[in-house]
PDB file of C-alpha atoms in Angstrom:
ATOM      1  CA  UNK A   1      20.341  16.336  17.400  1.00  0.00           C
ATOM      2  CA  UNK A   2      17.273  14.096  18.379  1.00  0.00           C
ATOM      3  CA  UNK A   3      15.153  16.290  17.224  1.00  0.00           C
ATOM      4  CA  UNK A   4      16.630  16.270  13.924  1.00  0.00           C
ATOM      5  CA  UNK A   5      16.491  12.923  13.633  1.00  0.00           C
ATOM      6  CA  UNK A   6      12.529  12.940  15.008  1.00  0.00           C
ATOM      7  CA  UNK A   7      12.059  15.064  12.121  1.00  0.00           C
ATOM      8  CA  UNK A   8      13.615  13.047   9.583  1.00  0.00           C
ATOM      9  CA  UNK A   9      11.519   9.896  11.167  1.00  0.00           C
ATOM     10  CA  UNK A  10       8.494  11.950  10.333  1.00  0.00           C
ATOM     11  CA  UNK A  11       8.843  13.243   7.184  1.00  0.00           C
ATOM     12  CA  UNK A  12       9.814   9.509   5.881  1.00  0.00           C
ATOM     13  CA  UNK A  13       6.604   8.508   7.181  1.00  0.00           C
ATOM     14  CA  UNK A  14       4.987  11.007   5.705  1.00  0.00           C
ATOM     15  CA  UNK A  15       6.294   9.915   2.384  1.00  0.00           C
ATOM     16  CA  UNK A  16       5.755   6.589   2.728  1.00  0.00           C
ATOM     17  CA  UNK A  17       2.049   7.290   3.317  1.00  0.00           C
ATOM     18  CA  UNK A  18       2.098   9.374   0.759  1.00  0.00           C
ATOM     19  CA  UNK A  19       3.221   7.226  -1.523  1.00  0.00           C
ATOM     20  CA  UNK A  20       0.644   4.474  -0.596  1.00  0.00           C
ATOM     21  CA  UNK A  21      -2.132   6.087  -1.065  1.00  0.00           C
ATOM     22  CA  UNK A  22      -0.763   7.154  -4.329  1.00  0.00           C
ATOM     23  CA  UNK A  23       0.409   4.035  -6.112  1.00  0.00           C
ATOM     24  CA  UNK A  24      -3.332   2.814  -3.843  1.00  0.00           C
ATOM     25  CA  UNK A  25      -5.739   5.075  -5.814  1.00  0.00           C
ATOM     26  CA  UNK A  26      -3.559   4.551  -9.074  1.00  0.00           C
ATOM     27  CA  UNK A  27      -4.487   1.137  -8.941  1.00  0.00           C
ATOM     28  CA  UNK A  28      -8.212   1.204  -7.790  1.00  0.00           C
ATOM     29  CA  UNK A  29      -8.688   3.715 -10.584  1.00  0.00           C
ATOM     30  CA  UNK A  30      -6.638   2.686 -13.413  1.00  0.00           C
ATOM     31  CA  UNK A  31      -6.632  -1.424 -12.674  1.00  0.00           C
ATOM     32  CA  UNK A  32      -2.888  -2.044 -12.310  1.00  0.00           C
ATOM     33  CA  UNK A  33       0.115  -1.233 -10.329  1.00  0.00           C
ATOM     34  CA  UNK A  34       2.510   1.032 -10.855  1.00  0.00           C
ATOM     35  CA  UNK A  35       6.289   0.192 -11.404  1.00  0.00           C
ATOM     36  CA  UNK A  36       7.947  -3.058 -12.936  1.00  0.00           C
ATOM     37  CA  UNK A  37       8.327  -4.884 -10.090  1.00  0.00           C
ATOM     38  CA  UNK A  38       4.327  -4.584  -8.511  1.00  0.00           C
ATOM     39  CA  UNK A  39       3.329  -5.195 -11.735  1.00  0.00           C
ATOM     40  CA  UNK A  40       4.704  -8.912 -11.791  1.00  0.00           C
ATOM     41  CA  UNK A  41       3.728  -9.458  -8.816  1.00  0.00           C
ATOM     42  CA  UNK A  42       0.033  -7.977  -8.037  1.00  0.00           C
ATOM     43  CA  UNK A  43      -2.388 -10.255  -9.105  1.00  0.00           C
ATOM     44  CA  UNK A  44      -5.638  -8.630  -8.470  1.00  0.00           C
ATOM     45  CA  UNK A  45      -4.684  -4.290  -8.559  1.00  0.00           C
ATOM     46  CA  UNK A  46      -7.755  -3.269  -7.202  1.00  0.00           C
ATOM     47  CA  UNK A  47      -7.887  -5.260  -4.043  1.00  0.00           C
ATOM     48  CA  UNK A  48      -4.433  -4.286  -3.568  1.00  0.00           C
ATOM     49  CA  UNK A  49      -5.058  -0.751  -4.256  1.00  0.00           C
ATOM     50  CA  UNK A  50      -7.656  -0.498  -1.386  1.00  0.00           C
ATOM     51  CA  UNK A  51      -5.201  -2.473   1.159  1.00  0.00           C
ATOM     52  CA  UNK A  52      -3.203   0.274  -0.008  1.00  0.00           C
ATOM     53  CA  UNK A  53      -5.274   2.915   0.922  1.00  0.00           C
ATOM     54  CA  UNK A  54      -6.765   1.539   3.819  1.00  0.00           C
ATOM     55  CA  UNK A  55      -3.220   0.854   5.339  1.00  0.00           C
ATOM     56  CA  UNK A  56      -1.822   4.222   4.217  1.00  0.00           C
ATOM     57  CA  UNK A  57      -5.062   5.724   6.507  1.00  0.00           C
ATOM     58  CA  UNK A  58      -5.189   4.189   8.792  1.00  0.00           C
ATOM     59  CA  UNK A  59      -1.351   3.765  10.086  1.00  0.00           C
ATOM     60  CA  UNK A  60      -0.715   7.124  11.493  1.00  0.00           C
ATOM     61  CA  UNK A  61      -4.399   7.289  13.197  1.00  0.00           C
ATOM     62  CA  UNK A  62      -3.189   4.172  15.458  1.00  0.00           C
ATOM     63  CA  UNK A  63      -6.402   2.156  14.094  1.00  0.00           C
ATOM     64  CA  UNK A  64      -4.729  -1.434  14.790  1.00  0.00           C
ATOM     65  CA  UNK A  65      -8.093  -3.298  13.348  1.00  0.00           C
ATOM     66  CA  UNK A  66      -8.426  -1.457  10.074  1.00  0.00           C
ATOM     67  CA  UNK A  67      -4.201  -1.275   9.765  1.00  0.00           C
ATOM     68  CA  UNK A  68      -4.385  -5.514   9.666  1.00  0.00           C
ATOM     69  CA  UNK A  69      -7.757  -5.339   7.479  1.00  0.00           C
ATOM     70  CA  UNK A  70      -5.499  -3.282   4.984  1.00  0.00           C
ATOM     71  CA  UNK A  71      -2.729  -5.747   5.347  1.00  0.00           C
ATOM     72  CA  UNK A  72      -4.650  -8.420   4.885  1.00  0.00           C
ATOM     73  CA  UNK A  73      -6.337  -6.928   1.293  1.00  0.00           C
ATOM     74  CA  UNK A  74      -2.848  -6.388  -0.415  1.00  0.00           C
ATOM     75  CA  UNK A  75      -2.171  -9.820   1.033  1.00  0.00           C
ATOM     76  CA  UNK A  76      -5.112 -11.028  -0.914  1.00  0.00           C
ATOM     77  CA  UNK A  77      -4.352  -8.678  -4.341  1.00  0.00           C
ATOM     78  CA  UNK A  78      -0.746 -11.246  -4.103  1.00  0.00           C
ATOM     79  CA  UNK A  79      -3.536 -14.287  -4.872  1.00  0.00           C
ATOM     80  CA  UNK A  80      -3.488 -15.368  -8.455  1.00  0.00           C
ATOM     81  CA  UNK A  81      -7.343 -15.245  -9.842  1.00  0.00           C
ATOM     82  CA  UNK A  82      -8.854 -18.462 -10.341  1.00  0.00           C
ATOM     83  CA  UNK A  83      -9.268 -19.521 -13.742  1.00  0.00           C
ATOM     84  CA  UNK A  84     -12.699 -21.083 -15.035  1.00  0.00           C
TER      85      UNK A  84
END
């Protein structure tokens, strides 16, 4: 039974980093987010994108530093641009 469950605990994790990286280098490559509800929100794509693909990484290696780095650049692809 547990390790059942330690399975299912991996695979989601798998597809969650999966998925970040996907949606990361969708945006770094094509300049927006994908899905509705990123779209509205995701100010900057590309800086998110990275965060994206730094986090997705970096998570299962244990890298703590480069995990909050990525954190911090989706934070910053939330920031609306400034206008001029």
């Amino acid at each position: 039974m547990f390790g059942m469950l330690f399975i299912a605990m991996l695979l989601l994790a798998i597809a969650i980093v999966v998925a970040l990286c996907v949606a990361g280098i969708h945006a770094v490559l094509l300049g927006r987010v994908p899905g509705r509800w990123l779209r509205f929100r995701v100010q900057r794509p590309r800086v998110w994108g990275v965060g994206a693909i730094l986090l997705a990484l970096t998570w299962p290696l244990g890298s703590l530093y480069a995990c909050v780095v990525g954190i911090g650049l989706m934070a910053i692809g939330y920031v609306p641009e400034e206008e001029s």
